[in-house]
Short mmCIF file of C-alpha atoms in Angstrom, two decimals:
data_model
loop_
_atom_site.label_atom_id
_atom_site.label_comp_id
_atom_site.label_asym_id
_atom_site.label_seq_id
_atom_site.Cartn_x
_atom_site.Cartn_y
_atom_site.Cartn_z
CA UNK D 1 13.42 7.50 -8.28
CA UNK D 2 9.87 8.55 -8.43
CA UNK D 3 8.54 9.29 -11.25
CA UNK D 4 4.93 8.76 -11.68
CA UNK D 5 5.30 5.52 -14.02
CA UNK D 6 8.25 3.99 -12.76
CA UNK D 7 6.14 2.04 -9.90
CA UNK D 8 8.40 0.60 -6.73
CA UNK D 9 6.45 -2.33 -5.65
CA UNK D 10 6.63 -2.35 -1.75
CA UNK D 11 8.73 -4.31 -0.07
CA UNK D 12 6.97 -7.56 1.31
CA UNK D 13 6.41 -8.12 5.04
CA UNK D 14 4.21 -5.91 6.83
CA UNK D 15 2.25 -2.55 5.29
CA UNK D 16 2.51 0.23 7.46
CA UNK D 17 -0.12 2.29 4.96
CA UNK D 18 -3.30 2.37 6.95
CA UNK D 19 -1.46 3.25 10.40
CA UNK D 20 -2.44 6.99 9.80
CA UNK D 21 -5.85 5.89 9.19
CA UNK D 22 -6.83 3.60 11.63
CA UNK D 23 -5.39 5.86 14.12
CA UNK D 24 -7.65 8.78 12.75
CA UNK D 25 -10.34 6.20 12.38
CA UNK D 26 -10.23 5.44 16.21
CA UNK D 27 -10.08 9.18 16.86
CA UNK D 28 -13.67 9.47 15.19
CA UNK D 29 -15.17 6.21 16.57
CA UNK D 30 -14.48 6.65 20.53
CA UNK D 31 -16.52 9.72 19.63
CA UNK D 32 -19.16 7.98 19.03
CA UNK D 33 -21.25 5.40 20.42
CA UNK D 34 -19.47 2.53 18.49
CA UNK D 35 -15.92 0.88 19.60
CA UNK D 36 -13.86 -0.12 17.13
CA UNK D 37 -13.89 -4.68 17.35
CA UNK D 38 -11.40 -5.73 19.70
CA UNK D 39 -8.68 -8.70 18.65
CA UNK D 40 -9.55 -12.43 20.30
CA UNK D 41 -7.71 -12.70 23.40
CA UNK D 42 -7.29 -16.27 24.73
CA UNK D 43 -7.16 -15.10 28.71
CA UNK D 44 -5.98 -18.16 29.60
CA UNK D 45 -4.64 -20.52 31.91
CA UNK D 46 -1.87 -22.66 30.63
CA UNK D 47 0.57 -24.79 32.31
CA UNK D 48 3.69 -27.28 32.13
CA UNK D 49 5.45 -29.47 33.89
CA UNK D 50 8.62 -31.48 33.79
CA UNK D 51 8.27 -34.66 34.95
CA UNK D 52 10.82 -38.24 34.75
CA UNK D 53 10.10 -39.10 31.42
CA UNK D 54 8.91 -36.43 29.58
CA UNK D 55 7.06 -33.31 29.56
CA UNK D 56 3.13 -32.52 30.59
CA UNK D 57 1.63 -29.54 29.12
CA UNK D 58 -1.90 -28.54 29.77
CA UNK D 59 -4.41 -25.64 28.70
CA UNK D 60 -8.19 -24.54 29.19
CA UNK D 61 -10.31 -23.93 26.29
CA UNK D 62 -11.65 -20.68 26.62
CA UNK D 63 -11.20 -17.51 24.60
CA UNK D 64 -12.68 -14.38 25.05
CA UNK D 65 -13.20 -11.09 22.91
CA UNK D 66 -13.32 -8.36 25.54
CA UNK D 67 -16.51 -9.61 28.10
CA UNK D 68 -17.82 -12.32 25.47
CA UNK D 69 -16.73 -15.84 24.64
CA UNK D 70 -16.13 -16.54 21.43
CA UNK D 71 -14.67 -19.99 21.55
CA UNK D 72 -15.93 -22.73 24.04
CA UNK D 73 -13.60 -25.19 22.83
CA UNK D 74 -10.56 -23.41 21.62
CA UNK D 75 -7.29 -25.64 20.84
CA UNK D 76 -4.69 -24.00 22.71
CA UNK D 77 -1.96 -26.39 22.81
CA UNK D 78 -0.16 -26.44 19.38
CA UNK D 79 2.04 -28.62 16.96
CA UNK D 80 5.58 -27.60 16.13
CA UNK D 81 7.49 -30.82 16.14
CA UNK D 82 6.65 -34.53 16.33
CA UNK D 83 8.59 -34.33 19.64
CA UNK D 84 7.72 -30.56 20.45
CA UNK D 85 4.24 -28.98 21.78
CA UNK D 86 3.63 -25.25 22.47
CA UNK D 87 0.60 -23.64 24.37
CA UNK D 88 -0.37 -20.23 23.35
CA UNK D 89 -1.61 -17.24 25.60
CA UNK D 90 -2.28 -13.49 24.78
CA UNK D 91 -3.93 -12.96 21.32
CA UNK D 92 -5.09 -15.81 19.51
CA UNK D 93 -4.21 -14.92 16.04
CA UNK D 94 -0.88 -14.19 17.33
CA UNK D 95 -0.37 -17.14 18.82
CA UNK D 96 -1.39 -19.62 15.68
CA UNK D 97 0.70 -17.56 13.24
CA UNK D 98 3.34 -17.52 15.17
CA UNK D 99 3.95 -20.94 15.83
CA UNK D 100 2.29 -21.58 12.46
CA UNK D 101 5.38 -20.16 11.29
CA UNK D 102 7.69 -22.24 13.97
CA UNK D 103 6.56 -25.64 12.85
CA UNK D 104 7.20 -24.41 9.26
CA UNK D 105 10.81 -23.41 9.84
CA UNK D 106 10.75 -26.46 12.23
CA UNK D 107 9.86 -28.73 9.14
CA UNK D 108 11.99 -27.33 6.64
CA UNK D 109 15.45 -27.59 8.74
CA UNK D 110 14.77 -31.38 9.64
CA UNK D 111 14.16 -31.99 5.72
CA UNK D 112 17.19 -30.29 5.19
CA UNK D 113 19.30 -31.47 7.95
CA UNK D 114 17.69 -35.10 8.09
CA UNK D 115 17.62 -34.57 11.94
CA UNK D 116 14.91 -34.32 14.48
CA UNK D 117 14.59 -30.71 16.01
CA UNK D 118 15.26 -29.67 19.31
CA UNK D 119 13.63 -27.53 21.80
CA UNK D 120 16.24 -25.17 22.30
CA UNK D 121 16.15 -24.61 18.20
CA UNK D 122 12.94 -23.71 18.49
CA UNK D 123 12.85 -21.23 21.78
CA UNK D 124 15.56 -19.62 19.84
CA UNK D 125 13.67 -19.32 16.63
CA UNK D 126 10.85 -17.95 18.71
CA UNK D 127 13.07 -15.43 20.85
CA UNK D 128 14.63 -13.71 17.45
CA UNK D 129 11.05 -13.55 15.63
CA UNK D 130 9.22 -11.87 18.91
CA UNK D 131 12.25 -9.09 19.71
CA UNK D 132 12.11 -8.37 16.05
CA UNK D 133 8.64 -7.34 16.32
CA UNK D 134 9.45 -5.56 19.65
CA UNK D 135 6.19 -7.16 21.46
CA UNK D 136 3.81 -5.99 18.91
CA UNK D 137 2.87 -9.65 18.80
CA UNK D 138 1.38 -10.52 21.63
CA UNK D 139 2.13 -13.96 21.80
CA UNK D 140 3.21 -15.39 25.46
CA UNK D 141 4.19 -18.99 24.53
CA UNK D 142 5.02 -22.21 26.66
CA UNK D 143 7.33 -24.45 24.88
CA UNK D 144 7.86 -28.09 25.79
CA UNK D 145 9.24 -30.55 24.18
CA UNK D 146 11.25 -34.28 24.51
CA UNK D 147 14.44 -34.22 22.41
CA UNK D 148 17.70 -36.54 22.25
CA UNK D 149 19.18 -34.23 25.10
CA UNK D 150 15.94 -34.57 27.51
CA UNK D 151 13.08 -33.01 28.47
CA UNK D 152 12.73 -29.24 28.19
CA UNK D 153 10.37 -26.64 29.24
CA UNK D 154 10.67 -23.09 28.14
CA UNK D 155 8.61 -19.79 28.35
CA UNK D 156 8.88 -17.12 26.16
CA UNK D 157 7.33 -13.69 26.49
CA UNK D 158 5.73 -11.20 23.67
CA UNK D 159 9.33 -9.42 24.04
CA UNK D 160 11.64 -12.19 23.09
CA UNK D 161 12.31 -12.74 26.69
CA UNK D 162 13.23 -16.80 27.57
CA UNK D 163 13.40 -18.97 30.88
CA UNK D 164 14.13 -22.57 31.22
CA UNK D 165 12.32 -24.23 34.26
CA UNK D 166 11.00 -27.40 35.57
CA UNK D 167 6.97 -25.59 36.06
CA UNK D 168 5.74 -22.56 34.53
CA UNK D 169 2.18 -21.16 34.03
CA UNK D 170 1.09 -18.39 31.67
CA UNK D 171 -2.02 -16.42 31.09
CA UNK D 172 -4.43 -14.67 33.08
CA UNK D 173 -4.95 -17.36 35.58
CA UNK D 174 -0.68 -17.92 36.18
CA UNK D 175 -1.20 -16.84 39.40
CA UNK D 176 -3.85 -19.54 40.93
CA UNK D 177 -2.57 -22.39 38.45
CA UNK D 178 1.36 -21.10 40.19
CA UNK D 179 -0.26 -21.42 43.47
CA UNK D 180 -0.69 -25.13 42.75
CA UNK D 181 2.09 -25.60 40.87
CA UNK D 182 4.48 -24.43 43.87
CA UNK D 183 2.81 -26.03 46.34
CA UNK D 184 2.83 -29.96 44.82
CA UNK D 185 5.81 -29.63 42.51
CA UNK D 186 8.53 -32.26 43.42
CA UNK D 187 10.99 -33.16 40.46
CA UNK D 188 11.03 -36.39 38.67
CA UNK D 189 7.22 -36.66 39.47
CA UNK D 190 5.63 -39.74 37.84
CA UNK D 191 3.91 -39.75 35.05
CA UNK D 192 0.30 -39.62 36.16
CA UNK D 193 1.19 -37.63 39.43
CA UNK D 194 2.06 -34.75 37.22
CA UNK D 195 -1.16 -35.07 35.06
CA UNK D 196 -2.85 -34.62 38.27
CA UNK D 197 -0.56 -31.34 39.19
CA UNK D 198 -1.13 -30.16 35.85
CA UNK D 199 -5.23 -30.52 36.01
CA UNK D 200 -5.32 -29.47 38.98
CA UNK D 201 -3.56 -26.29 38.61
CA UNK D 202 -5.38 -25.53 34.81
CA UNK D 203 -8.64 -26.08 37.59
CA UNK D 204 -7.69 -23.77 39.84
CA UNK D 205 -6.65 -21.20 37.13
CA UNK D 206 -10.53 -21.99 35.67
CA UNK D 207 -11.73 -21.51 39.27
CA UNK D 208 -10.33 -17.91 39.84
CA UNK D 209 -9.89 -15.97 36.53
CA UNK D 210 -12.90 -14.99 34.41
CA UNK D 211 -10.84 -15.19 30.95
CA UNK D 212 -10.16 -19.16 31.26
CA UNK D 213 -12.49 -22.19 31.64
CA UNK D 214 -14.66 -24.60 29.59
CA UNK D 215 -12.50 -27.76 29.48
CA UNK D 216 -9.01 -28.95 30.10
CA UNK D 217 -6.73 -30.21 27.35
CA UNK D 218 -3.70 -32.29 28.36
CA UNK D 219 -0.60 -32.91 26.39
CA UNK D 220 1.66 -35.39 27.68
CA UNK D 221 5.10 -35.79 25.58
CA UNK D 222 7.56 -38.63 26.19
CA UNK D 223 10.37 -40.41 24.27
CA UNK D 224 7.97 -42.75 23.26
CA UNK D 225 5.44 -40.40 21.67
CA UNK D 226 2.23 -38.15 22.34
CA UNK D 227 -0.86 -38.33 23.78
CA UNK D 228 -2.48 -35.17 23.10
CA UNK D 229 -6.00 -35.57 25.40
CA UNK D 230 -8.61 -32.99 23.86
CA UNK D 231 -10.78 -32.82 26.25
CA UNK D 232 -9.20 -34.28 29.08
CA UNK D 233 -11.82 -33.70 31.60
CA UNK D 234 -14.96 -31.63 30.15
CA UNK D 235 -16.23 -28.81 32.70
CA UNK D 236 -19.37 -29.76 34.54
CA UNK D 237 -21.33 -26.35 33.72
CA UNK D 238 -21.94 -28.02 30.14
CA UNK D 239 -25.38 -25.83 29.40
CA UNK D 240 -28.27 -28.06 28.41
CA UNK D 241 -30.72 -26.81 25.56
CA UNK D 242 -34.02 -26.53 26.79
CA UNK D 243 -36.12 -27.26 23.83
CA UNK D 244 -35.08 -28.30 20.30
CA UNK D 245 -35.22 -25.22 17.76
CA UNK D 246 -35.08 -27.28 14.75
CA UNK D 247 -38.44 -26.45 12.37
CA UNK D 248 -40.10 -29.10 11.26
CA UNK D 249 -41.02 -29.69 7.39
CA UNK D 250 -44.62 -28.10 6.40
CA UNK D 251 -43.63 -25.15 9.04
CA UNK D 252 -43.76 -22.55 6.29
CA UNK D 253 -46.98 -22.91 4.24
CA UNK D 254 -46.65 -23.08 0.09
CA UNK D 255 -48.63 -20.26 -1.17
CA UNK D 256 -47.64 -20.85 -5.42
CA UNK D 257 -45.59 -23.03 -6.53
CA UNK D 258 -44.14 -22.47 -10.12
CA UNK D 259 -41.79 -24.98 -11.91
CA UNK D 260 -39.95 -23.94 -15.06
CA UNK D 261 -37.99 -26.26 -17.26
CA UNK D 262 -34.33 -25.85 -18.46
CA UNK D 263 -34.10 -26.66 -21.70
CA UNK D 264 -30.63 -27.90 -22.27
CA UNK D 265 -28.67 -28.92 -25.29
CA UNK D 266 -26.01 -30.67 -25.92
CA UNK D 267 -23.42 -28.58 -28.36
CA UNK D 268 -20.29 -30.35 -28.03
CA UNK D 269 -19.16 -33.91 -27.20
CA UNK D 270 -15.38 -34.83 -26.54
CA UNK D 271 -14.35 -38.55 -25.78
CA UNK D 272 -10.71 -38.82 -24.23
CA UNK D 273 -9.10 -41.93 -23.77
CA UNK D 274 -7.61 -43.02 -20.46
CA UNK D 275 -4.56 -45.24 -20.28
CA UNK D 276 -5.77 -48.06 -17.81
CA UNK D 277 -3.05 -49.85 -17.64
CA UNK C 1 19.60 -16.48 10.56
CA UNK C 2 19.98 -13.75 12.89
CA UNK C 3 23.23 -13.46 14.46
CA UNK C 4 23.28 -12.45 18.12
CA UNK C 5 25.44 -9.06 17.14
CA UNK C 6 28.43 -8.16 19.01
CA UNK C 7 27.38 -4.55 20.84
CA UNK C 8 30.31 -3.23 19.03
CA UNK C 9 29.12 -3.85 15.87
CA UNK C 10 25.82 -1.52 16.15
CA UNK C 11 28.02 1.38 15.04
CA UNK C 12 27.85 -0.11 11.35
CA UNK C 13 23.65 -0.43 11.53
CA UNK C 14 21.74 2.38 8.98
CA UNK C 15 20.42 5.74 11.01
CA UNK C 16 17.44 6.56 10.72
CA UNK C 17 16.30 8.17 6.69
CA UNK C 18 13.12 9.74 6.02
CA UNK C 19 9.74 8.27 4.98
CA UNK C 20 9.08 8.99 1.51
CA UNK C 21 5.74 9.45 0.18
CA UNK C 22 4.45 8.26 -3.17
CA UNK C 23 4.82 10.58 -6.03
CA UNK C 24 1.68 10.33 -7.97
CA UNK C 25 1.02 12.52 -11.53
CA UNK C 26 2.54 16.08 -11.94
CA UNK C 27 5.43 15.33 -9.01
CA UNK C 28 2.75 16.06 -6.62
CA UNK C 29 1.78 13.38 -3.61
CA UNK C 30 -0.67 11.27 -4.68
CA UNK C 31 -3.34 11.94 -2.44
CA UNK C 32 -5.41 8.57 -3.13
CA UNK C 33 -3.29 6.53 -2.24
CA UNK C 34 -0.90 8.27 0.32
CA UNK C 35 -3.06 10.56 1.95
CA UNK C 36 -3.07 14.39 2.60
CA UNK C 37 0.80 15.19 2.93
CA UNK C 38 2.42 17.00 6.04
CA UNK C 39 5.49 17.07 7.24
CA UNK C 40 4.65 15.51 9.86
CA UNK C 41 3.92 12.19 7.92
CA UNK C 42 7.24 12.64 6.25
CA UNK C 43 9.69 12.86 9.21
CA UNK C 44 7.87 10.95 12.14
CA UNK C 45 7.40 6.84 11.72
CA UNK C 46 3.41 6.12 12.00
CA UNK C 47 4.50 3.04 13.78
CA UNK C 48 6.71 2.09 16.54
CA UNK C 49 8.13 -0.61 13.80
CA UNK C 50 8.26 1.14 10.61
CA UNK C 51 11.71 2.49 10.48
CA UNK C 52 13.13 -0.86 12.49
CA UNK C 53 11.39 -3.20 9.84
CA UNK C 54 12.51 -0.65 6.76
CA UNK C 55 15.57 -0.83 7.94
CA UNK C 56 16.15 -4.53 9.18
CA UNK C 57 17.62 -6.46 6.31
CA UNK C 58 20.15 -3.62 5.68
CA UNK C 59 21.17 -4.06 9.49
CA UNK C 60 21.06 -7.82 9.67
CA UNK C 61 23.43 -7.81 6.81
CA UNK C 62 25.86 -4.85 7.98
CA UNK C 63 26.28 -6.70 11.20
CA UNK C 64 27.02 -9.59 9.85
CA UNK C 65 29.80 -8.68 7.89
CA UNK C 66 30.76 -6.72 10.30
CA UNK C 67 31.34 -10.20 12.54
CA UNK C 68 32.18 -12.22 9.63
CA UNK C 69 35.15 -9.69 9.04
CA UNK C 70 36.05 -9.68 12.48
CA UNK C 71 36.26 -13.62 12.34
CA UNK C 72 37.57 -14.45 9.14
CA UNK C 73 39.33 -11.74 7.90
CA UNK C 74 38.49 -8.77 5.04
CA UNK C 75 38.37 -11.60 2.18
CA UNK C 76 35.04 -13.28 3.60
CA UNK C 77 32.39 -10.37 3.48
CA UNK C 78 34.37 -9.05 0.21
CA UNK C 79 33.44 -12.58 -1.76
CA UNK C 80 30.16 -13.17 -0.47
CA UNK C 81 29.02 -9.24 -1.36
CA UNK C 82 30.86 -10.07 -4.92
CA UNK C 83 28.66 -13.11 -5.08
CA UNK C 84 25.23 -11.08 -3.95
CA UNK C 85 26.02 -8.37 -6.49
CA UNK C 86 26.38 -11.04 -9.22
CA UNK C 87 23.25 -12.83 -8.16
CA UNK C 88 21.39 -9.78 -7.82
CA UNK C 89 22.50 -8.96 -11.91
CA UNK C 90 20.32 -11.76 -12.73
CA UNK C 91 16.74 -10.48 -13.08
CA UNK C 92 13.47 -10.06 -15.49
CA UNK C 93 13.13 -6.91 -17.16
CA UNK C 94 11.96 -4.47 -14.41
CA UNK C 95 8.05 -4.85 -15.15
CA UNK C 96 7.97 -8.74 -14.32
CA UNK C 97 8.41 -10.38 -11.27
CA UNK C 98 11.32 -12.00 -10.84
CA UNK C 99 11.82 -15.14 -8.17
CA UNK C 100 15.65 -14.04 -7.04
CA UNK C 101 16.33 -17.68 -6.86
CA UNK C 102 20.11 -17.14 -6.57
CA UNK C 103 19.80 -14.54 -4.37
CA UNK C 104 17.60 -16.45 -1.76
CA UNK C 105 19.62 -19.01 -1.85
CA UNK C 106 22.97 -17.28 -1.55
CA UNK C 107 21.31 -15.51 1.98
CA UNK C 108 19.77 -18.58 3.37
CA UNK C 109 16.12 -17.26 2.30
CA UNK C 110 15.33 -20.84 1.13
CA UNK C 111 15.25 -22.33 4.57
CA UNK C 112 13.13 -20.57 6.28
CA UNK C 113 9.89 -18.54 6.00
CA UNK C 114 8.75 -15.75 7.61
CA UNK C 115 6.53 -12.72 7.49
CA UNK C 116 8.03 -11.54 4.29
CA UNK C 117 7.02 -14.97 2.53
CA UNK C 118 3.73 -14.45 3.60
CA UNK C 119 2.23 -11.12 3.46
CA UNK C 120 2.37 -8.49 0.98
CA UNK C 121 3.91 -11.20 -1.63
CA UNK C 122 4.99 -8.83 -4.40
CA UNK C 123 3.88 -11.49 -7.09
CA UNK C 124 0.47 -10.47 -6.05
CA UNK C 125 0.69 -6.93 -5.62
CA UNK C 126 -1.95 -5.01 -7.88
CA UNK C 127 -0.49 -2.09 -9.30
CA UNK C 128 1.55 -2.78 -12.44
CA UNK C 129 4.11 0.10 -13.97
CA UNK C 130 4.02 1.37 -17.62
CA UNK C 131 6.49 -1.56 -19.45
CA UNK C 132 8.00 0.86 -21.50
CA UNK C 133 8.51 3.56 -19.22
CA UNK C 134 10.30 1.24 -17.09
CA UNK C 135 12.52 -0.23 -19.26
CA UNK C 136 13.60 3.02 -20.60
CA UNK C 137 14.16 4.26 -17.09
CA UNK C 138 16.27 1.38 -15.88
CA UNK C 139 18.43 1.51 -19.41
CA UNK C 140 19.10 5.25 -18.42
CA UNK C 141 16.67 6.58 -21.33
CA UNK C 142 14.99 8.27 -19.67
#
């Protein structure tokens, strides 16, 4: 079964090979003065609603990597479906791949099928790929989505784990964007009202947790079709450069200057007709 | 497709094998590529998922059955294995990548995509057996 030349190529999927090492490898570094680099969290706030036509999802624009932030304008609401949007919180990469991977499956089955998908197909998807992984992806995901049965809103956890309500928020700041979210929620809420409830809570969420802010991005899905509002409302602590750091020509003085010519041939010539019909 | 198993049917799933190591030259480990061996390294899983993921097609597919039979009757999971061993008959010689077309399709493969279509694609890998040796070995030459 083993023989030196008989080679087994691994299976495909994930490569457990370096688990030994980077273990060991971690060992040696928190030793040290250097930390080994930390994944891209998003630390978010995100946020849905269902209101009497359709669905409202909305997200900040942060992410973080441990105390710095590495994206000021981060898209955190994502395609699946024509009809179906998801927000992503927990690790970034996680989050794109993962519903990456959704909107492929997504794609595929309504080729197939010749039918639009629905939310449910999709939180199900989601549910087996996450408990698979047994919440080694950290991906906490809102789903929302308009479909020929309604509007839905789902959340689903790193874990697999799924709930089906009418207001959710996720992330670091779920517990101030909540606070709003309890307070104003009524159901069948018109269609601006909830954009309100929904900025308003992603605000509050910006407000009181250090991993979200920057701007708010508002998704608003209804039967008739999407208005995806990057940025809906920019934040006012936009940072203004103070002088421009652009050099001008004739910066760097020319001490020699040296020009030598390529001398070029031409060896071979090919014509090939083209049918122009 | 997974199939949201019956609890009963978990009795059928594969327990839990060693991890083998590569065998380089001389039927030693090969240390390059492997690491220093211990035994250790051979009984315990370096990752909460590598036995589950090792393990996860053979399980998806015993439990399945396993309902199918349950359903339908002895006849179903008898013809489709008869169908997966025929597909599976179908390949290059061992050497060359082969794209299992039959196979995928007969399992559903084709409709979906998932971590397995995307990392660690064997048509890339970069380690390439001895043709001969191969050939001999899977014609019981050897």
């Amino acid at each position: 079964m083993a023989l030196p030349n008989v080679l087994e190529t691994p299976p495909s999927g994930f490569n457990f090979e370096n688990v030994f090492r980077n273990v060991a490898l971690e060992g040696l570094l928190e030793g040290g003065r250097t930390k080994a680099p930390k994944p891209m969290k998003t630390g978010t706030t995100i946020a849905g609603v269902v209101c009497k036509d359709g669905v409202v999802l909305g997200a900040d624009t942060r992410a973080t990597s441990s105390e710095v932030v590495a994206d000021k304008m981060c898209a955190k609401i994502h395609y699946i479906a024509p009809n179906i949007y998801c927000c992503g919180a927990g690790t970034a990469a996680d989050t794109e791949k993962t519903t990456d991977l959704l909107s492929s499956n997504l794609t595929i089955f309504s080729m197939d099928s010749g039918r639009n998908p629905r939310v449910v197909m999709a939180a199900n998807i989601l549910q087996d790929m996450l408990f698979r992984y047994r919440g080694q992806i950290g991906a906490h995901l809102i789903l929302g989505g308009v479909d020929c049965t309604g509007s839905h809103l789902y959340t689903v956890g790193p874990y697999g784990d799924i709930d089906k309500v009418t207001y959710l928020a996720m992330g670091s700041g779920d517990l101030a964007a909540l606070g709003i979210l309890e307070d104003r929620f009524k159901p069948n809420m018109e269609l601006e009202e909830a954009k309100e409830l929904v900025r308003d809570a992603i605000h509050s969420g910006i407000m009181s947790d250090l991993g979200s802010g920057n701007n708010i991005d508002i998704c608003v899905i209804t039967k008739q079709g999407v208005d995806y509002l990057r940025p809906y409302q920019e934040s006012e602590f936009k940072d203004k450069r103070q002088m421009r750091y652009k050099y001008h020509p004739g910066t760097t003085p020319i001490l020699t200057e040296k020009i030598v010519p390529l001398q070029m041939e031409v060896v071979q010539e090919t014509v090939q007709r083209m049918d122009t019909a | 497709m997974n199939t949201r198993g019956l609890r009963s049917q978990l009795k059928d799933s594969v327990p839990v094998t060693g991890l083998g190591t590569q065998i380089g030259a001389y039927g030693v480990q090969d240390t390059l590529r492997s690491g220093f061996s211990s035994v250790k390294n051979e009984l315990l899983p370096s990752h909460a998922l590598e036995l589950s993921e090792k393990n996860f097609q053979l399980n998806q597919d015993k439990m399945n059955f396993s309902t199918l039979r349950n359903i339908q009757g002895l006849h179903a999971p008898l013809k489709l294995q008869m169908e997966y061993r025929a597909a599976r008959q179908i390949q290059r010689l061992p050497f060359l990548q082969s794209s299992h077309l039959a196979l995928d399709t007969l399992k559903g493969n084709d409709e979906s995509i998932s971590f397995e279509d995307i990392l660690n694609d064997p048509a890339q890998s970069e380690m390439m057996g001895e043709p001969h040796i191969m050939v001999e070995y899977k014609l019981g030459l050897m």
